[in-house]
Amino acid sequence: MNKDFELSSATSSSNLIKCTNCSFRGPQTSYPLKVNGLGYVKTCHSCTKKAVEHNAKARARKKEQQGAGVTQPTKKPLCSKQNPQPWSSIAPKLARARERPCDVDVFLDLDPSHPAGDTARSDNERAAALIADIRRETGYSFNSQNRTQLSEQGSCFRYNCAQRDGTQTKPKTYAKDPDLQRDRDYMTRFPCGGSLRITINDAEPLRPRIKFVHKMHHIPWVDISPSEEIKNYIIENKVLGPARLWKEIQRKWPETEMEEAQVYNHWGKASEFEWKLDGDQVKSAKMLVEKAAGKEVEVIAIHEEPGMAAIGFALKEPLELWGQETAEIAFDGTFNTNSAHYEISGLVAEGHGQGVPIGFIYTTATDGTAKTGAKLRLLVDFLEYFRERCPRIMFTLTDKERAEIDAFRKVWPKAKHQCCYWHAIRYLETRLSENKPPAPYDPREAWKKFDFIDPTWAPGVFANAEDALNEKESGSSKPRTEVDEQAEIDDMKRAGTCLTAEEIYEAAVYDMYKYCRDNELAQVWAYLWNCWYAPGRWELWARSSSPVISRMRTTMMVEGFWRLFKHDVLGSFSRPRLDLVTYLIITDVLPSVKRKLDHICGLRRIGRPVALAPWNKALKTIWEDCSRSDTERRVKKEKKLLKLNPKTSKAKRDRNQQLEWLREEAERDEGQYHTALMNWTCSCSSFLMSRFLVCKHLVRQANQQLGIPNPSLAFYKKLRRCHSRPFYRIPGIHVIDPSAARKDQYEQVVDAEISEIESGGPSDLDPDSESDADSEHEGETWNQRPAGSPGLADEDPATGLVHDGAGRVHYSTTEQDHHSANFTFITDMWLKHPRGLNPGLKRQLDTVLDSVNNIVADARKHEARRKRPRTWDRTAGPMFIGNE
């Protein structure tokens, strides 16, 4: 009391407060704090202590009188809680919670520099600072439960242990669906009853009250959030990109518990100012494209469609560098890449067997009011931008979506549209596995196209046989028999004859129809005819329907691009915003496309060794395998199978089956196939199914003619797939235009093939270059032509020319008519064309006409000569003209 007296005497009487129970007077801060820590009681410490003890005894007596029989424990004196203690003395008590139960209720005496005592901060920030200190000492984390505003001067925050059982959030409604549940399990929880209460008083900012209760110890909380040091590193080095940042973080902080997805998330927030130009992600994506217009991309104007929205842009530099050289383009889209639910589709050009993205379009249905053909019109607007910039398009590839097919056929009507082979197989497997009827099928329409189809056989009654026969515009008066059908097909497939497109069409329809008819699969045939074999559908997937063949059979170039984009660029983003996806296309995809295109065009590593392209490597492997003998190939395959160690019975059966096939192949007689090296065609099934249109027969003949058992690396680098026969133009085997020696071989091929399309079909480099038994001369084989014609000797089956006994060579009547008709066609159709010619076609014609002009000039010069020409004159022509 003396101390209190001295304190009160040292203070002015106006600031002294008298105790309500005794004569003590003192300042407000000398009185005990209330239980909640906000304000002070009106009795001094001594009176408050006596009152607490008195109340405790009174409660105990009351319990005894009520017959409870249990004496309640006396509460700790209030003053023991109200004596502020420094953090250094509280930290060891909190640390005991790692090993045993803990119950701490105390007022803290904080250092003035502590963040929790800074009144400039909000109450939430001050409480968070204390939570961080408590988490560090106890090893447990706490989740906020609620906040109570006790008065104008303070707040009370309540938390639960983050690992406490019963405090987890309820699963979402769709979590009961097994297909929608996530693959990770829930965190392990414990009945620890952990709770934490923090009371902050603005009047006493350095004396907060904490009450921590933890009834059992358990495994500590594992902090998976990045540290402040890592966050700052991500911000300072955001230009490296999230993938590179993640590798650097693993190297610098190997002990961190964060995952790659968190790096992507923090990188997105750190670079948000660069790609988030508006709160609306669609509007922000449009602004981002417009910002990069003229530099990295070009905006494509797409008219608005009710119920649809679209954004289109082209990659400026790749389109300018490769657009004029593009002969094939593929188009495909991808879903679930952005939170705006836009379908992102890419237009990819083929460049030397590699995919080069040149444009993108985002499309979505907005409110379900889109009219029929809305997406088709959007795609047409998008593709129209590329028509003038890609004038050499010969092939377009898509999946079986009708809007995409119609858009490409409308923009490039002369190009051959090819349905993706992989998608076609998948559609067939999916549709044939479903048990639902096909669309309406009228067999009479199919019968009008192919008269071997029974007009009365269909999944339903459409007409009787007599009515169907009467509707036939032309044909026999009775249905054809199976013998007639098979005889005609056998004639059509006679040895040594090249089938026409119509013959292939008819044979394919017959084979499928006969299979369905023999197995009573009327519904299957109805579906196949409606969707695959009917006129208008056959041309979408059959490669024989065009005089030229595309290098791409599938849209895997686009699929591969999307796979890399989704796994490498978007791999750890969880449904990112549309503007972020656009930003990544411009900043991540575009530089890699430019670099790839530089390698394709030979603009990098000039004078240094250049690796083979991926497709060149695959072709090299196949070529080397085909170059080996049959015995060597079988032994190699057998060794590979014997080295396998199958674990399951099915794997063992598969291996034994393959070994049995190899033994049967060794005993089987070699087949007789019609191989034409100059046209690079073969009638074996391996050639028809080959990805690169090669087989062992062609490869071995090519190696033999080149005089090398196995070509060098330079040979594979110069190989280019052609769209027409010969499918490879190989120096030393095929005639290469000498006047275009400085031109890239790929450009020569494209120019020649564009000319072929405009002329209505392919033309061989050397019409008389067939060297095998399947030589073609106007649809008939050499042994079917009449021998012993007047004035002619026997024909040479290898060349189609006629040799007489004097060593002279004569053109057959068929070839004379054929070449004369071609010269007449060139003169009337092209040289006198009123609208002029395509530049590529003119270059091809100039090459041919220059050779003809040289021969004619030499012939006229020979007629005016008085002496025989010398063998070393300008051309080789005079050596042979002089013998005429």
PDB file of N, CA and C in Angstrom, residues 274-277 281-302 310-316 360-362 382 578-586 590:
ATOM      1  N   GLU A 274       0.815  -7.448 -66.709  1.00  0.00           N
ATOM      2  CA  GLU A 274       1.151  -7.527 -68.130  1.00  0.00           C
ATOM      3  C   GLU A 274       0.023  -8.126 -68.960  1.00  0.00           C
ATOM      4  N   TRP A 275      -0.762  -9.033 -68.400  1.00  0.00           N
ATOM      5  CA  TRP A 275      -1.785  -9.715 -69.188  1.00  0.00           C
ATOM      6  C   TRP A 275      -3.200  -9.445 -68.707  1.00  0.00           C
ATOM      7  N   LYS A 276      -3.380  -8.997 -67.493  1.00  0.00           N
ATOM      8  CA  LYS A 276      -4.733  -8.711 -67.001  1.00  0.00           C
ATOM      9  C   LYS A 276      -5.023  -7.230 -67.231  1.00  0.00           C
ATOM     10  N   LEU A 277      -5.553  -6.936 -68.417  1.00  0.00           N
ATOM     11  CA  LEU A 277      -5.808  -5.547 -68.780  1.00  0.00           C
ATOM     12  C   LEU A 277      -7.215  -5.099 -68.415  1.00  0.00           C
ATOM     13  N   GLN A 281     -12.292 -11.184 -68.353  1.00  0.00           N
ATOM     14  CA  GLN A 281     -11.193 -11.891 -69.014  1.00  0.00           C
ATOM     15  C   GLN A 281     -11.340 -11.930 -70.535  1.00  0.00           C
ATOM     16  N   VAL A 282     -12.568 -11.962 -71.042  1.00  0.00           N
ATOM     17  CA  VAL A 282     -12.757 -11.965 -72.493  1.00  0.00           C
ATOM     18  C   VAL A 282     -12.360 -10.606 -73.076  1.00  0.00           C
ATOM     19  N   LYS A 283     -12.835  -9.533 -72.434  1.00  0.00           N
ATOM     20  CA  LYS A 283     -12.473  -8.198 -72.885  1.00  0.00           C
ATOM     21  C   LYS A 283     -10.971  -7.978 -72.763  1.00  0.00           C
ATOM     22  N   SER A 284     -10.381  -8.502 -71.680  1.00  0.00           N
ATOM     23  CA  SER A 284      -8.939  -8.369 -71.485  1.00  0.00           C
ATOM     24  C   SER A 284      -8.171  -9.117 -72.582  1.00  0.00           C
ATOM     25  N   ALA A 285      -8.656 -10.308 -72.995  1.00  0.00           N
ATOM     26  CA  ALA A 285      -7.993 -11.061 -74.065  1.00  0.00           C
ATOM     27  C   ALA A 285      -8.030 -10.286 -75.376  1.00  0.00           C
ATOM     28  N   LYS A 286      -9.169  -9.662 -75.694  1.00  0.00           N
ATOM     29  CA  LYS A 286      -9.259  -8.859 -76.912  1.00  0.00           C
ATOM     30  C   LYS A 286      -8.287  -7.688 -76.863  1.00  0.00           C
ATOM     31  N   MET A 287      -8.213  -7.034 -75.707  1.00  0.00           N
ATOM     32  CA  MET A 287      -7.284  -5.900 -75.561  1.00  0.00           C
ATOM     33  C   MET A 287      -5.842  -6.369 -75.713  1.00  0.00           C
ATOM     34  N   LEU A 288      -5.546  -7.570 -75.229  1.00  0.00           N
ATOM     35  CA  LEU A 288      -4.185  -8.095 -75.326  1.00  0.00           C
ATOM     36  C   LEU A 288      -3.808  -8.361 -76.782  1.00  0.00           C
ATOM     37  N   VAL A 289      -4.752  -8.929 -77.552  1.00  0.00           N
ATOM     38  CA  VAL A 289      -4.491  -9.185 -78.972  1.00  0.00           C
ATOM     39  C   VAL A 289      -4.311  -7.869 -79.722  1.00  0.00           C
ATOM     40  N   GLU A 290      -5.157  -6.884 -79.427  1.00  0.00           N
ATOM     41  CA  GLU A 290      -5.034  -5.584 -80.088  1.00  0.00           C
ATOM     42  C   GLU A 290      -3.728  -4.885 -79.720  1.00  0.00           C
ATOM     43  N   LYS A 291      -3.268  -5.095 -78.500  1.00  0.00           N
ATOM     44  CA  LYS A 291      -2.007  -4.486 -78.069  1.00  0.00           C
ATOM     45  C   LYS A 291      -0.819  -5.063 -78.837  1.00  0.00           C
ATOM     46  N   ALA A 292      -0.878  -6.365 -79.150  1.00  0.00           N
ATOM     47  CA  ALA A 292       0.218  -7.016 -79.880  1.00  0.00           C
ATOM     48  C   ALA A 292       0.037  -6.945 -81.391  1.00  0.00           C
ATOM     49  N   ALA A 293      -1.054  -6.359 -81.870  1.00  0.00           N
ATOM     50  CA  ALA A 293      -1.320  -6.301 -83.309  1.00  0.00           C
ATOM     51  C   ALA A 293      -0.249  -5.501 -84.022  1.00  0.00           C
ATOM     52  N   GLY A 294       0.189  -6.030 -85.172  1.00  0.00           N
ATOM     53  CA  GLY A 294       1.212  -5.369 -85.966  1.00  0.00           C
ATOM     54  C   GLY A 294       2.614  -5.755 -85.586  1.00  0.00           C
ATOM     55  N   LYS A 295       2.793  -6.348 -84.410  1.00  0.00           N
ATOM     56  CA  LYS A 295       4.124  -6.754 -83.964  1.00  0.00           C
ATOM     57  C   LYS A 295       4.235  -8.274 -83.908  1.00  0.00           C
ATOM     58  N   GLU A 296       3.523  -8.890 -82.973  1.00  0.00           N
ATOM     59  CA  GLU A 296       3.548 -10.346 -82.873  1.00  0.00           C
ATOM     60  C   GLU A 296       2.398 -11.011 -83.612  1.00  0.00           C
ATOM     61  N   VAL A 297       1.221 -10.359 -83.622  1.00  0.00           N
ATOM     62  CA  VAL A 297       0.041 -10.988 -84.222  1.00  0.00           C
ATOM     63  C   VAL A 297      -0.660  -9.993 -85.133  1.00  0.00           C
ATOM     64  N   GLU A 298      -1.635 -10.514 -85.872  1.00  0.00           N
ATOM     65  CA  GLU A 298      -2.524  -9.685 -86.674  1.00  0.00           C
ATOM     66  C   GLU A 298      -3.959 -10.052 -86.314  1.00  0.00           C
ATOM     67  N   VAL A 299      -4.763  -9.034 -86.014  1.00  0.00           N
ATOM     68  CA  VAL A 299      -6.146  -9.267 -85.613  1.00  0.00           C
ATOM     69  C   VAL A 299      -6.973  -9.638 -86.846  1.00  0.00           C
ATOM     70  N   ILE A 300      -7.803 -10.647 -86.720  1.00  0.00           N
ATOM     71  CA  ILE A 300      -8.688 -11.084 -87.795  1.00  0.00           C
ATOM     72  C   ILE A 300     -10.099 -10.608 -87.485  1.00  0.00           C
ATOM     73  N   ALA A 301     -10.670  -9.823 -88.388  1.00  0.00           N
ATOM     74  CA  ALA A 301     -12.020  -9.295 -88.189  1.00  0.00           C
ATOM     75  C   ALA A 301     -13.045 -10.402 -88.409  1.00  0.00           C
ATOM     76  N   ILE A 302     -13.847 -10.671 -87.406  1.00  0.00           N
ATOM     77  CA  ILE A 302     -14.891 -11.693 -87.471  1.00  0.00           C
ATOM     78  C   ILE A 302     -16.213 -11.026 -87.119  1.00  0.00           C
ATOM     79  N   ALA A 310     -16.533 -14.827 -80.731  1.00  0.00           N
ATOM     80  CA  ALA A 310     -15.307 -15.348 -81.335  1.00  0.00           C
ATOM     81  C   ALA A 310     -14.213 -14.295 -81.292  1.00  0.00           C
ATOM     82  N   ILE A 311     -12.975 -14.765 -81.156  1.00  0.00           N
ATOM     83  CA  ILE A 311     -11.772 -13.932 -81.219  1.00  0.00           C
ATOM     84  C   ILE A 311     -10.792 -14.655 -82.129  1.00  0.00           C
ATOM     85  N   GLY A 312     -10.279 -13.985 -83.146  1.00  0.00           N
ATOM     86  CA  GLY A 312      -9.346 -14.602 -84.069  1.00  0.00           C
ATOM     87  C   GLY A 312      -8.113 -13.752 -84.285  1.00  0.00           C
ATOM     88  N   PHE A 313      -6.977 -14.395 -84.388  1.00  0.00           N
ATOM     89  CA  PHE A 313      -5.735 -13.678 -84.691  1.00  0.00           C
ATOM     90  C   PHE A 313      -4.756 -14.630 -85.362  1.00  0.00           C
ATOM     91  N   ALA A 314      -3.844 -14.061 -86.134  1.00  0.00           N
ATOM     92  CA  ALA A 314      -2.818 -14.820 -86.855  1.00  0.00           C
ATOM     93  C   ALA A 314      -1.447 -14.465 -86.293  1.00  0.00           C
ATOM     94  N   LEU A 315      -0.539 -15.414 -86.305  1.00  0.00           N
ATOM     95  CA  LEU A 315       0.848 -15.168 -85.901  1.00  0.00           C
ATOM     96  C   LEU A 315       1.569 -14.525 -87.078  1.00  0.00           C
ATOM     97  N   LYS A 316       1.970 -13.293 -86.918  1.00  0.00           N
ATOM     98  CA  LYS A 316       2.413 -12.455 -88.029  1.00  0.00           C
ATOM     99  C   LYS A 316       3.647 -13.017 -88.736  1.00  0.00           C
ATOM    100  N   PHE A 360      -5.069 -18.702 -84.627  1.00  0.00           N
ATOM    101  CA  PHE A 360      -5.908 -19.241 -83.563  1.00  0.00           C
ATOM    102  C   PHE A 360      -7.253 -18.532 -83.579  1.00  0.00           C
ATOM    103  N   ILE A 361      -8.285 -19.269 -83.182  1.00  0.00           N
ATOM    104  CA  ILE A 361      -9.621 -18.693 -83.057  1.00  0.00           C
ATOM    105  C   ILE A 361     -10.267 -19.253 -81.800  1.00  0.00           C
ATOM    106  N   TYR A 362     -10.887 -18.352 -81.013  1.00  0.00           N
ATOM    107  CA  TYR A 362     -11.633 -18.740 -79.824  1.00  0.00           C
ATOM    108  C   TYR A 362     -13.118 -18.629 -80.155  1.00  0.00           C
ATOM    109  N   PHE A 382     -12.764 -16.386 -90.412  1.00  0.00           N
ATOM    110  CA  PHE A 382     -11.406 -16.632 -89.926  1.00  0.00           C
ATOM    111  C   PHE A 382     -10.501 -17.150 -91.046  1.00  0.00           C
ATOM    112  N   LEU A 578      -8.813 -16.516 -69.748  1.00  0.00           N
ATOM    113  CA  LEU A 578      -8.615 -16.523 -71.198  1.00  0.00           C
ATOM    114  C   LEU A 578      -7.511 -15.555 -71.601  1.00  0.00           C
ATOM    115  N   ASP A 579      -7.408 -14.433 -70.913  1.00  0.00           N
ATOM    116  CA  ASP A 579      -6.348 -13.481 -71.259  1.00  0.00           C
ATOM    117  C   ASP A 579      -4.969 -14.035 -70.911  1.00  0.00           C
ATOM    118  N   LEU A 580      -4.873 -14.831 -69.852  1.00  0.00           N
ATOM    119  CA  LEU A 580      -3.586 -15.450 -69.525  1.00  0.00           C
ATOM    120  C   LEU A 580      -3.192 -16.469 -70.584  1.00  0.00           C
ATOM    121  N   VAL A 581      -4.157 -17.244 -71.081  1.00  0.00           N
ATOM    122  CA  VAL A 581      -3.879 -18.204 -72.149  1.00  0.00           C
ATOM    123  C   VAL A 581      -3.380 -17.470 -73.396  1.00  0.00           C
ATOM    124  N   THR A 582      -4.034 -16.358 -73.731  1.00  0.00           N
ATOM    125  CA  THR A 582      -3.611 -15.573 -74.886  1.00  0.00           C
ATOM    126  C   THR A 582      -2.202 -15.025 -74.694  1.00  0.00           C
ATOM    127  N   TYR A 583      -1.928 -14.539 -73.500  1.00  0.00           N
ATOM    128  CA  TYR A 583      -0.596 -14.011 -73.189  1.00  0.00           C
ATOM    129  C   TYR A 583       0.469 -15.095 -73.341  1.00  0.00           C
ATOM    130  N   LEU A 584       0.164 -16.321 -72.907  1.00  0.00           N
ATOM    131  CA  LEU A 584       1.139 -17.408 -73.003  1.00  0.00           C
ATOM    132  C   LEU A 584       1.350 -17.828 -74.460  1.00  0.00           C
ATOM    133  N   ILE A 585       0.307 -17.768 -75.292  1.00  0.00           N
ATOM    134  CA  ILE A 585       0.480 -18.079 -76.709  1.00  0.00           C
ATOM    135  C   ILE A 585       1.438 -17.090 -77.358  1.00  0.00           C
ATOM    136  N   ILE A 586       1.290 -15.817 -77.005  1.00  0.00           N
ATOM    137  CA  ILE A 586       2.116 -14.788 -77.618  1.00  0.00           C
ATOM    138  C   ILE A 586       3.550 -14.824 -77.098  1.00  0.00           C
ATOM    139  N   LEU A 590       4.823 -18.400 -79.512  1.00  0.00           N
ATOM    140  CA  LEU A 590       5.324 -17.712 -80.701  1.00  0.00           C
ATOM    141  C   LEU A 590       6.852 -17.775 -80.833  1.00  0.00           C
TER     142      LEU A 590
END
